[in-house]
Amino acid sequence: MSPVRQATHAYTPLSDADITRIHDASLTVLERTGVEVTSAEALAIFQQAGAAIDPDRSRVFLPRGMVEDVLAQACHRFTLAGRDEAHDLDMGGERVYMGTGGAAISVLDLDGTVRESRLTDIAEFARLVDCLHNIHFYQIPVVARDIPDHLHDINQVYAALSNTTKHIQTNLNSLSSARDVMALATMVAGSPAALAAHPFLSFVTCCVNSPLRYDPLPTALMIELVRNDLPVAISCAPITGMTAPMALAGSLVQINAEVLSGLVLANLVRPGARILAGYVPTVADHRQGGVAVGTPEFALMNAAAAQLAHFYDIPIYNSAGTADSKLPDVQAGYEKAMTSTIAALSGANFIHHTAGMLESLLCVASEQYVIDDDINGSVMRLVRGIEVDDQTLSVDVIDEVCNGGQFYLENSQTLELMRSECFYPRITDRKPRIDWEAKGSLDMRERARHRACTILTTHQPTRLPAAVDQAIRARFEILLPPELSGSPIPLGYPVQLPERIVEAEEAEFAVYECDRR
């Protein structure tokens, strides 16, 4: 899909020697400390492959050779598809993509109130993401708290699929709902083989519960999904000083051991399984006793994790664009810009949480998606770096201007490259003060609210085929109203935007597509 950039690996907090030491320490942990596996099926898989087992403690010890053999045969490149192939994501190597993330439980509405998240929010946020070019995939960001638990998975996936053609990622709550979701996706794809060949849906499983413990349900889910040849992110999220060592290096050793053990299990189930190595190292604010995600240490750890994944040449799933702020304010802006820039410059492949998230991942806001689209676009421009070739060195252009009586504005190169060399944000203000005041003196949040409202009430995503949609509704208990399946969303509350926002000219929000090459 476009935009996609080649990572520059401009930020590398670990030296080559550091990476080797962390790798060696991780293998020592797996061989000496081992992992606790409370899934009988996973225990049997490990034992059959030759791992040492302590049955009294359900402990599995992985020999170095086993881990190294799996790393050699692991899948290094694969595609996460969009329902529209223009949104396909090439995982691995030096590709960088930024998208949503979550499981938030509350929503900051456009009218400024905070409430519990609902099923309609998943459709609404999917519609926003479908229209925002610098948000490349849609991980379902909230939990629909207004529907029964046993209907969560099928309804959340349906709400997402029917409102965006970008790649969708979700977690699952039971084996039965996993099978329902796979059946729904197969109906959309046309066949199991078509879904496996063009997987527009992937899954995240938190089978490793830090420190170094496999829980039965998420482990069973991962095994089921891998057996069905579907892409899975094995997400590990130890917290420094709580569920991992306080030392950042030690926390990296533990998360690396957790990720590698998950990679081993997945490849024992299906050699060459399409796995995203889910490094989500997290830090705590020990003054407050909670998780902090807008911190420099969080950014450092996620960048270091990307280096480890590149060392193994495996696709990485990690986190950035996170904020502890409760509002789309200055704090949220600097937290998001810092964490996103560092993760992207480290070359992470699948960076989730980079859009919409607030309040330490507990809350989502529509206007924050719009703001984050600008932040992500700026970050991706940094990642692309400076192209140096005969044309861009501009020796002839300099000569023409200096000796030919031209101005650079008149030179053909300026028009030719002005859009590809520069990123033009959608709502970020760069106007002279007099023009800004003439347009109502709107601040960033007001401009973002206006654009979010415009998208939600006018954007028409590509619908699911009518026959497929009808078949899905006939087979499953779908609770999303039909009018919210691919149609502009009538906002369910009166949004009292200031008149100066309503009257703002749409020309102020004209897009300059930066580098659609």
Coordinates of C-alpha atoms in Angstrom, one line a residue, residues 41-42 171-175 178 202-208 215-235 262-263 265-270 273-275:
E41 CA -1.7 -29.5 24.4
A42 CA 1.3 -27.1 24.3
N171 CA -8.0 -10.5 19.6
L172 CA -10.4 -13.4 20.5
N173 CA -12.1 -14.5 23.7
S174 CA -12.9 -18.2 23.1
L175 CA -12.3 -21.1 20.8
A178 CA -12.6 -17.9 17.0
S202 CA -5.0 -11.3 11.5
F203 CA -5.1 -12.0 15.2
V204 CA -3.2 -11.0 18.3
T205 CA -2.8 -13.5 21.1
C206 CA -1.3 -12.8 24.5
C207 CA -0.5 -16.5 25.2
V208 CA 2.6 -15.6 27.3
D215 CA -2.0 -19.4 29.9
P216 CA -4.3 -22.1 28.6
L217 CA -6.9 -20.1 26.6
P218 CA -4.7 -17.7 24.6
T219 CA -2.3 -20.6 24.0
A220 CA -5.1 -22.7 22.6
L221 CA -6.3 -19.8 20.4
M222 CA -2.8 -19.3 19.0
I223 CA -2.5 -23.0 18.2
E224 CA -5.9 -23.1 16.5
L225 CA -5.2 -20.0 14.4
V226 CA -1.7 -21.2 13.3
R227 CA -3.2 -24.6 12.4
N228 CA -5.6 -22.7 10.1
D229 CA -2.7 -20.9 8.4
L230 CA -3.7 -17.5 9.6
P231 CA -1.2 -14.7 10.7
V232 CA -0.9 -14.2 14.4
A233 CA 0.9 -11.7 16.5
I234 CA 2.3 -13.3 19.7
S235 CA 2.1 -10.3 22.0
G262 CA 6.1 -18.4 21.4
L263 CA 7.9 -18.5 18.0
L265 CA 5.7 -23.2 19.8
A266 CA 4.0 -21.7 16.7
N267 CA 6.6 -23.3 14.4
L268 CA 6.3 -26.6 16.1
V269 CA 2.6 -26.5 15.3
R270 CA 3.1 -25.3 11.7
A273 CA 3.9 -20.1 10.5
R274 CA 3.2 -16.4 9.7
I275 CA 4.1 -14.9 13.1

